[in-house]
Amino acid sequence: MKLIIVIPCYNEELVLRETAKQLAVVLERIQQHKQADECEILFVNDGSKDNTWPIIEELSQQYAFVHGLKLAHNVGHQYALWAGYEWAADKCDAMVSIDADLQHDISTIETMLNKYHEGYEVVYGVRNDRATDGWFKKKTALGFYKLMTMMGVDIIPNHADYRLLSSRAAQALVSYPERNIFIRGMVRTLGFKECEVRFNVLDRFAGESKYTLRKMFNFAIDGITSFSVQPLRLITSLGLLMMVAAVIATIYVLVSYFTDHIVQGWTSILLSIWFIGGLQMMSIGVIGEYIGKIYKETKRRPRYIIEKTV
Ligand code: UDP
Ligand code: MG
């Protein structure tokens, strides 16, 4: 049985050597325990601006089992991971995707492999806690999972992209033709036998988070709009509510007219104009988000371009 570890890397020069070293130990142990006959590592360089690629080249010379994939420019974590999945899908029996920064406890790979041998084809790594994350990251992440569930997106709380996929599951995944990918949600729709394993989150070995607030925000918006039509339904509900309000308002105006009530000041009229204007603007914005998606899908651009492999 052959295992490939897929690792997207963006400006990770400070951690790569250590990651390879520590993984080598775990992979050695895995082979000793006959959990796998062959293990390899694939580093996907996501258009890094630092020395990440030279280091990957160096590692591929140093270790026979290290491969590198260099994307021509920064396409973001999800697409880099996808590139790795696509590369590995027909080259192994199972693959584990993991972050480069050693935050995901790498010894959990062995637990995942045990599950694989029990017949599970999708094994989710789920965080035990977020002790090492700052207050802000904790709150935003929690809010993210809550919002996703509210919007009807089926994801596993506290599961990032640390997971094992059998080659069959990975091949099914990369056969999805869509361009807006939200891998966490897509894996849930595969339907192969799946389970969860718990792992401890560790401190980032070195360097800082490559997920800026902006990237996280975009990720959340992408997740919702590529998986849910809930926002559109919300508009419909709002529209209905407005209709009810309008009917009540009409009755009020008519009654006022016939009972010779003094017409209320212009403030309320002005306010409602602003209110409706704002509401319409917001609704158009949400609809625009979906049109944007359709626009992107119809272009059918490649998700990434490989420059070279070693
Ligand atoms: N990453 C990537 N492309 C990007 C941003 C991040 O390939 O544009 C990789 C990064 O190198 C790491 C993983 O995605 O291996 C997770 O990123 P990070 O650890 O910075 O995120 P955090 O753990 O803070 O959420
Ligand atoms: Mg990290």
Coordinates of C-alpha atoms in Angstrom, one line a residue, residues 33-246:
H33 CA 4.7 -1.1 11.5
K34 CA 3.6 -2.3 8.1
Q35 CA 0.9 0.3 7.9
A36 CA 2.2 1.2 4.4
D37 CA 4.8 -0.3 2.2
E38 CA 5.8 2.9 0.6
C39 CA 5.4 6.6 1.7
E40 CA 6.1 9.8 -0.2
I41 CA 5.7 13.5 0.4
L42 CA 4.5 16.0 -2.1
F43 CA 5.2 19.7 -1.4
V44 CA 3.0 22.0 -3.5
N45 CA 4.7 25.4 -3.8
D46 CA 1.8 27.9 -4.1
G47 CA 3.8 30.6 -5.8
S48 CA 5.9 31.5 -2.8
K49 CA 7.9 34.7 -2.9
D50 CA 10.7 33.4 -0.6
N51 CA 13.1 30.4 -0.7
T52 CA 10.4 27.8 -0.4
W53 CA 11.0 26.3 -3.9
P54 CA 14.8 26.1 -3.7
I55 CA 14.3 24.4 -0.3
I56 CA 11.8 21.9 -1.8
E57 CA 14.3 21.1 -4.6
E58 CA 17.0 20.6 -2.0
L59 CA 14.8 18.3 0.1
S60 CA 13.9 16.3 -3.0
Q61 CA 17.7 15.6 -3.5
Q62 CA 18.2 14.8 0.2
Y63 CA 15.2 12.5 0.5
A64 CA 14.3 10.1 -2.3
F65 CA 10.7 10.1 -1.2
V66 CA 10.2 13.9 -1.5
H67 CA 8.5 15.4 -4.6
G68 CA 7.8 19.0 -5.4
L69 CA 5.2 20.7 -7.5
K70 CA 5.7 24.3 -8.4
L71 CA 2.6 26.3 -9.2
A72 CA 3.3 29.3 -11.5
H73 CA 1.7 31.8 -9.1
N74 CA -0.2 32.1 -5.8
V75 CA -3.6 30.5 -6.3
G76 CA -4.5 30.1 -2.6
H77 CA -4.5 27.2 -0.2
Q78 CA -7.6 25.4 -1.7
Y79 CA -6.4 25.4 -5.2
A80 CA -2.8 24.4 -4.2
L81 CA -4.3 21.5 -2.3
W82 CA -6.4 20.6 -5.3
A83 CA -3.3 20.5 -7.4
G84 CA -1.7 18.1 -5.0
Y85 CA -4.8 15.9 -4.9
E86 CA -4.9 15.8 -8.7
W87 CA -1.2 14.9 -8.9
A88 CA -1.4 12.2 -6.2
A89 CA -4.9 10.7 -7.1
D90 CA -3.6 7.9 -9.4
K91 CA -0.2 7.5 -7.9
C92 CA -1.1 6.0 -4.5
D93 CA -3.7 4.1 -2.5
A94 CA -4.3 6.8 0.1
M95 CA -3.2 10.4 0.6
V96 CA -3.2 12.7 3.7
S97 CA -3.3 16.4 3.3
I98 CA -1.7 18.5 6.0
D99 CA -0.5 22.0 6.6
A100 CA 3.2 22.8 6.3
D101 CA 3.6 24.5 9.6
L102 CA 3.4 21.4 11.9
Q103 CA 0.2 22.7 13.5
H104 CA -1.5 19.5 12.7
D105 CA -0.2 16.8 14.9
I106 CA 1.6 14.5 12.4
S107 CA 1.4 11.4 14.6
T108 CA -2.3 11.4 13.9
I109 CA -1.5 10.2 10.4
E110 CA -1.0 6.7 12.0
T111 CA -4.5 6.8 13.5
M112 CA -5.8 7.8 10.1
L113 CA -4.1 4.9 8.4
N114 CA -5.5 2.5 11.0
K115 CA -9.0 3.8 10.0
Y116 CA -8.1 3.4 6.3
H117 CA -7.1 -0.3 7.0
E118 CA -10.5 -0.7 8.7
G119 CA -12.1 0.2 5.4
Y120 CA -12.7 4.0 5.8
E121 CA -12.0 6.0 2.6
V122 CA -12.4 9.4 4.0
V123 CA -11.0 10.2 7.5
Y124 CA -11.4 13.7 8.8
G125 CA -8.9 15.2 11.3
V126 CA -10.9 17.2 13.8
R127 CA -9.3 19.7 16.3
N128 CA -9.5 18.8 20.0
D129 CA -9.4 22.5 21.0
R130 CA -8.0 25.8 19.9
A131 CA -5.8 26.4 22.8
T132 CA -2.9 27.7 20.6
D133 CA -5.1 30.0 18.6
G134 CA -5.5 33.6 19.6
W135 CA -8.8 35.0 20.9
F136 CA -9.6 36.6 17.6
K137 CA -8.9 33.5 15.5
K138 CA -11.0 31.4 17.9
K139 CA -14.0 33.7 17.7
T140 CA -13.9 34.1 13.9
A141 CA -13.4 30.4 13.3
L142 CA -16.4 29.6 15.6
G143 CA -18.5 32.2 13.9
F144 CA -17.5 30.7 10.5
Y145 CA -18.7 27.2 11.4
K146 CA -21.9 28.6 12.9
L147 CA -22.7 30.7 9.9
M148 CA -22.0 27.8 7.5
T149 CA -24.4 25.5 9.4
M150 CA -27.0 28.3 9.5
M151 CA -26.7 28.7 5.7
G152 CA -27.2 25.0 5.2
V153 CA -23.7 24.1 4.2
D154 CA -22.8 20.7 5.4
I155 CA -19.3 20.8 7.0
I156 CA -17.7 19.2 10.1
P157 CA -17.0 21.8 12.8
N158 CA -13.3 22.2 13.6
H159 CA -12.2 20.1 10.6
A160 CA -9.7 22.0 8.5
D161 CA -8.0 20.4 5.6
Y162 CA -6.2 17.7 7.5
R163 CA -7.7 14.5 6.1
L164 CA -7.0 11.1 4.6
L165 CA -8.6 10.2 1.2
S166 CA -8.4 6.9 -0.5
S167 CA -7.2 7.1 -4.1
R168 CA -10.8 6.3 -5.1
A169 CA -12.2 9.1 -3.1
A170 CA -9.6 11.6 -4.3
Q171 CA -10.2 10.6 -7.9
A172 CA -13.9 11.2 -7.4
L173 CA -13.2 14.5 -5.8
V174 CA -10.9 15.8 -8.6
S175 CA -13.5 14.7 -11.2
Y176 CA -15.8 17.6 -9.9
P177 CA -15.7 20.1 -12.8
E178 CA -16.5 23.2 -10.9
R179 CA -14.0 26.1 -10.5
N180 CA -15.2 27.5 -7.3
I181 CA -13.9 24.9 -4.9
F182 CA -14.6 24.6 -1.2
I183 CA -12.9 21.3 -0.5
R184 CA -14.3 20.9 3.0
G185 CA -17.8 20.9 1.7
M186 CA -17.1 18.9 -1.4
V187 CA -15.6 16.0 0.4
R188 CA -18.8 15.7 2.4
T189 CA -20.7 15.0 -0.8
L190 CA -18.5 12.1 -1.9
G191 CA -20.4 9.5 0.0
F192 CA -17.6 7.0 0.7
K193 CA -17.3 5.4 4.1
E194 CA -16.1 8.1 6.4
C195 CA -15.1 8.8 10.0
E196 CA -13.4 11.4 12.3
V197 CA -10.3 11.2 14.3
R198 CA -9.3 13.8 16.9
F199 CA -5.9 15.6 17.0
N200 CA -4.3 18.3 19.1
V201 CA -3.5 21.6 17.5
L202 CA 0.1 22.6 18.1
D203 CA 1.8 26.0 17.8
R204 CA 3.0 27.0 14.4
F205 CA 6.6 25.8 14.3
A206 CA 7.9 29.1 12.8
G207 CA 6.8 32.0 10.6
E208 CA 3.3 33.5 10.8
S209 CA -0.1 32.6 9.5
K210 CA -0.5 32.8 5.8
Y211 CA -4.3 33.1 6.2
T212 CA -4.8 36.9 6.5
L213 CA -8.1 38.2 7.6
R214 CA -8.9 39.1 4.0
K215 CA -8.2 35.5 2.9
M216 CA -10.4 34.1 5.7
F217 CA -13.2 36.5 4.8
N218 CA -13.0 35.5 1.1
F219 CA -12.9 31.9 2.2
A220 CA -16.1 32.2 4.2
I221 CA -17.9 34.1 1.4
D222 CA -16.7 31.5 -1.1
G223 CA -17.8 28.6 1.1
I224 CA -21.4 30.0 1.4
T225 CA -21.9 31.1 -2.1
S226 CA -20.5 27.9 -3.7
F227 CA -22.6 25.7 -1.6
S228 CA -25.8 27.4 -0.6
V229 CA -28.7 29.3 -2.1
Q230 CA -29.8 30.3 1.4
P231 CA -28.9 34.0 0.8
L232 CA -31.3 34.1 -2.2
R233 CA -34.1 32.6 -0.1
L234 CA -33.4 35.2 2.5
I235 CA -34.1 37.9 -0.1
T236 CA -37.4 36.2 -1.0
S237 CA -38.4 36.2 2.7
L238 CA -37.4 39.8 3.1
G239 CA -39.4 40.7 0.0
L240 CA -42.5 38.9 1.5
L241 CA -42.0 40.7 4.7
M242 CA -41.9 44.0 2.9
M243 CA -45.1 43.1 1.1
V244 CA -46.9 42.6 4.4
A245 CA -45.5 45.9 5.7
A246 CA -46.7 47.6 2.5

